[in-house]
PDB file of C-alpha atoms in Angstrom:
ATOM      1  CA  UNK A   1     -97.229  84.647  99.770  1.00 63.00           C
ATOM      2  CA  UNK A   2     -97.075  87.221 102.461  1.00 73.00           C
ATOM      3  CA  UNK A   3     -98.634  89.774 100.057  1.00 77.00           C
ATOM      4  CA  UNK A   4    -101.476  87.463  99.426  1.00 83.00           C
ATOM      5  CA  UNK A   5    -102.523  87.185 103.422  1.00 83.00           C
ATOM      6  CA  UNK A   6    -100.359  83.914 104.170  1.00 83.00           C
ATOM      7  CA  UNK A   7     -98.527  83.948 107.340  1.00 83.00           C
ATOM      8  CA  UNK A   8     -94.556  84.659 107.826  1.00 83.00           C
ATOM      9  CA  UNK A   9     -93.000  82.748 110.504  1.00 82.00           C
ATOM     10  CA  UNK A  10     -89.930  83.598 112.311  1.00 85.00           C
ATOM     11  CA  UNK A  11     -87.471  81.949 114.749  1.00 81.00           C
ATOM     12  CA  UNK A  12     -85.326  83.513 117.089  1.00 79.00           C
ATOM     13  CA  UNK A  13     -82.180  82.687 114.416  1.00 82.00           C
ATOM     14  CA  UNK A  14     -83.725  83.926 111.769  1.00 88.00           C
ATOM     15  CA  UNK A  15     -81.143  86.125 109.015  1.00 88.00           C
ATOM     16  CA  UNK A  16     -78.222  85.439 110.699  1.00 85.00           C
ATOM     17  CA  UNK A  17     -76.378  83.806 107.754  1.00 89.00           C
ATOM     18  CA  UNK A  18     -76.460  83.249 104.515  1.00 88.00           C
ATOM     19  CA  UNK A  19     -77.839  80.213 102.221  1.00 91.00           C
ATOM     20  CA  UNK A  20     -74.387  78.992 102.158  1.00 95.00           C
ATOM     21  CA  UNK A  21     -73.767  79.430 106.351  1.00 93.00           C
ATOM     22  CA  UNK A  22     -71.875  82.620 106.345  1.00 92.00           C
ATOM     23  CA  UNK A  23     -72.937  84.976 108.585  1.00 88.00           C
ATOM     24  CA  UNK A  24     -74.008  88.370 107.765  1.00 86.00           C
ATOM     25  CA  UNK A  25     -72.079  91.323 108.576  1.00 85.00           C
ATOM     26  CA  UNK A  26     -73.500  94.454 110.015  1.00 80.00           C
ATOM     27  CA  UNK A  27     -76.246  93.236 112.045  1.00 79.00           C
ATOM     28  CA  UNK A  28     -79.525  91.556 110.707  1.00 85.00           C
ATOM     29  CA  UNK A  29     -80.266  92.022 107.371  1.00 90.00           C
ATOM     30  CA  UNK A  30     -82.064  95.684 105.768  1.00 91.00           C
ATOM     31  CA  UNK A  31     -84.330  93.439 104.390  1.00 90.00           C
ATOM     32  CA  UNK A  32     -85.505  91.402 107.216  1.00 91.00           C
ATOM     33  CA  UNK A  33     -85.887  94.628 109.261  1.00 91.00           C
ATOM     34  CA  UNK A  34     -88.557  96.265 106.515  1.00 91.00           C
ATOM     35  CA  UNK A  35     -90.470  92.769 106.933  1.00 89.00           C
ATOM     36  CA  UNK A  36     -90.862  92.362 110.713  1.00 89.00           C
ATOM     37  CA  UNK A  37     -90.418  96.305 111.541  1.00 91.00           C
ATOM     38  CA  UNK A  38     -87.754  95.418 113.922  1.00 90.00           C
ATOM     39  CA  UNK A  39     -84.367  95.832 114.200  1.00 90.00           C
ATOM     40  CA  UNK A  40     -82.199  92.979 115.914  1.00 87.00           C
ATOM     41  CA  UNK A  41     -79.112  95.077 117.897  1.00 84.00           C
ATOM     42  CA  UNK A  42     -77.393  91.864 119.412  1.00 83.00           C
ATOM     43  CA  UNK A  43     -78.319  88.149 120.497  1.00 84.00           C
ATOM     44  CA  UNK A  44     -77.259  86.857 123.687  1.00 85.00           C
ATOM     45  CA  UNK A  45     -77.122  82.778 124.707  1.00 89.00           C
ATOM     46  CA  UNK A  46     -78.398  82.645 128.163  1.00 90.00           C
ATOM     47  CA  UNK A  47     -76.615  80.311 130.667  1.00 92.00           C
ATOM     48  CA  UNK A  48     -78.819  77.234 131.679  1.00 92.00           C
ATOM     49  CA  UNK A  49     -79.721  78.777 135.109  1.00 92.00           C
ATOM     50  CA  UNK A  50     -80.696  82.116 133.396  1.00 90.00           C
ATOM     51  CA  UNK A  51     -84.040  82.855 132.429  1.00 88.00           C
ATOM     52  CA  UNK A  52     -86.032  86.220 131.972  1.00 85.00           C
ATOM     53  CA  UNK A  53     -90.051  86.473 132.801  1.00 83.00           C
ATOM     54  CA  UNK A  54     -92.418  87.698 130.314  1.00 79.00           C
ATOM     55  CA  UNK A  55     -96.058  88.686 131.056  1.00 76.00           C
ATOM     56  CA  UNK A  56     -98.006  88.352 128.053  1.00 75.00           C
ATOM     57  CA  UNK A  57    -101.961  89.296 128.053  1.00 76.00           C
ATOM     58  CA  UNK A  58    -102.709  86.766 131.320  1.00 81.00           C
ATOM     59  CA  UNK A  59    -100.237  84.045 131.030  1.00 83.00           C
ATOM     60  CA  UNK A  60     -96.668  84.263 132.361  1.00 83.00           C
ATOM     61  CA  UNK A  61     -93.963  82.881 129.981  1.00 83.00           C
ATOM     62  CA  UNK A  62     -89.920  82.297 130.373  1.00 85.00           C
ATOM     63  CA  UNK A  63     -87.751  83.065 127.983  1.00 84.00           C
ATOM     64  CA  UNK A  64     -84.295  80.923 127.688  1.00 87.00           C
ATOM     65  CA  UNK A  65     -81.363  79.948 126.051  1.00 90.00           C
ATOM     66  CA  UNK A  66     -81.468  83.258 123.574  1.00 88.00           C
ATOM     67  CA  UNK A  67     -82.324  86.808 124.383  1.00 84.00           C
ATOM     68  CA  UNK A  68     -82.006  89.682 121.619  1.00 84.00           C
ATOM     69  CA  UNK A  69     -81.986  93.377 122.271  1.00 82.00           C
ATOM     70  CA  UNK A  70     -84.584  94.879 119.712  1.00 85.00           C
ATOM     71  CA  UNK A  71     -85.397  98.271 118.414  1.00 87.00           C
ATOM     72  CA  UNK A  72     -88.673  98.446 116.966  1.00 89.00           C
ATOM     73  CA  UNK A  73     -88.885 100.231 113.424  1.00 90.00           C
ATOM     74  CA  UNK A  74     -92.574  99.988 112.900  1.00 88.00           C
ATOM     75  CA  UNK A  75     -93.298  97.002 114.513  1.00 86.00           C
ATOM     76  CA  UNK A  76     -95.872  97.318 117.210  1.00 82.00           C
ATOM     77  CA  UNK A  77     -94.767  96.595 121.226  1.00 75.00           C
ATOM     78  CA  UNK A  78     -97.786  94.211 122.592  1.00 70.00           C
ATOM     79  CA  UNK A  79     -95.330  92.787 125.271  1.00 59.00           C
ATOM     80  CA  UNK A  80     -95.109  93.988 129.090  1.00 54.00           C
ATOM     81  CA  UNK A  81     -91.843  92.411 130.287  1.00 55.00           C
ATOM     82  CA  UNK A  82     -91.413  91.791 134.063  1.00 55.00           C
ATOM     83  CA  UNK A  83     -87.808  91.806 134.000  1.00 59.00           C
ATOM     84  CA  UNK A  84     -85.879  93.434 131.600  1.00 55.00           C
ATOM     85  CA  UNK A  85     -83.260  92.247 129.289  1.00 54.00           C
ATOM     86  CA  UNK A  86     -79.944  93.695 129.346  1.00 54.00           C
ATOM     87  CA  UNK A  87     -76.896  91.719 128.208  1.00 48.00           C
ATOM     88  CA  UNK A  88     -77.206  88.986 130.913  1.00 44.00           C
ATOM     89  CA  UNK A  89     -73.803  87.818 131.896  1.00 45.00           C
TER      90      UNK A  89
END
């Protein structure tokens, strides 16, 4: 458990549907967004050439494929993006 100090793990899909596949309505769930402090507004799929940069601490990392608008609601910002997302496409 969580509560107990064990770790959560998250993918970039996370709470988008249901245990039977359906997909929620109204954005990501209230209860996902109390858990990560974050907010997902909308998820993007990237075209294969498209790619944003993302300086993290020293290294430089790309991100692909998916890119999500987020709005942080208690969650703490540790990233400094070189390029900024916006609805790519």
């Amino acid at each position: 458990m969580v509560e107990a100090g064990g770790k959560l793990v998250s993918t970039y899909l996370t709470g988008y549907v249901n245990e039977s596949d359906l997909a929620y309505l109204g954005g990501w769930p209230k209860e996902l967004q109390a858990i990560f402090g974050i907010n997902l507004l909308e998820t993007d799929t990237l075209y294969p050439k498209d790619q944003v940069s993302i300086d993290y601490g020293s290294q430089m990392y790309s991100a692909k494929d998916y890119c999500s608008r987020v709005v942080l609601k208690g969650a703490i910002y540790i990233l400094l993006n070189n390029q900024t997302y916006s609805s790519i496409g």
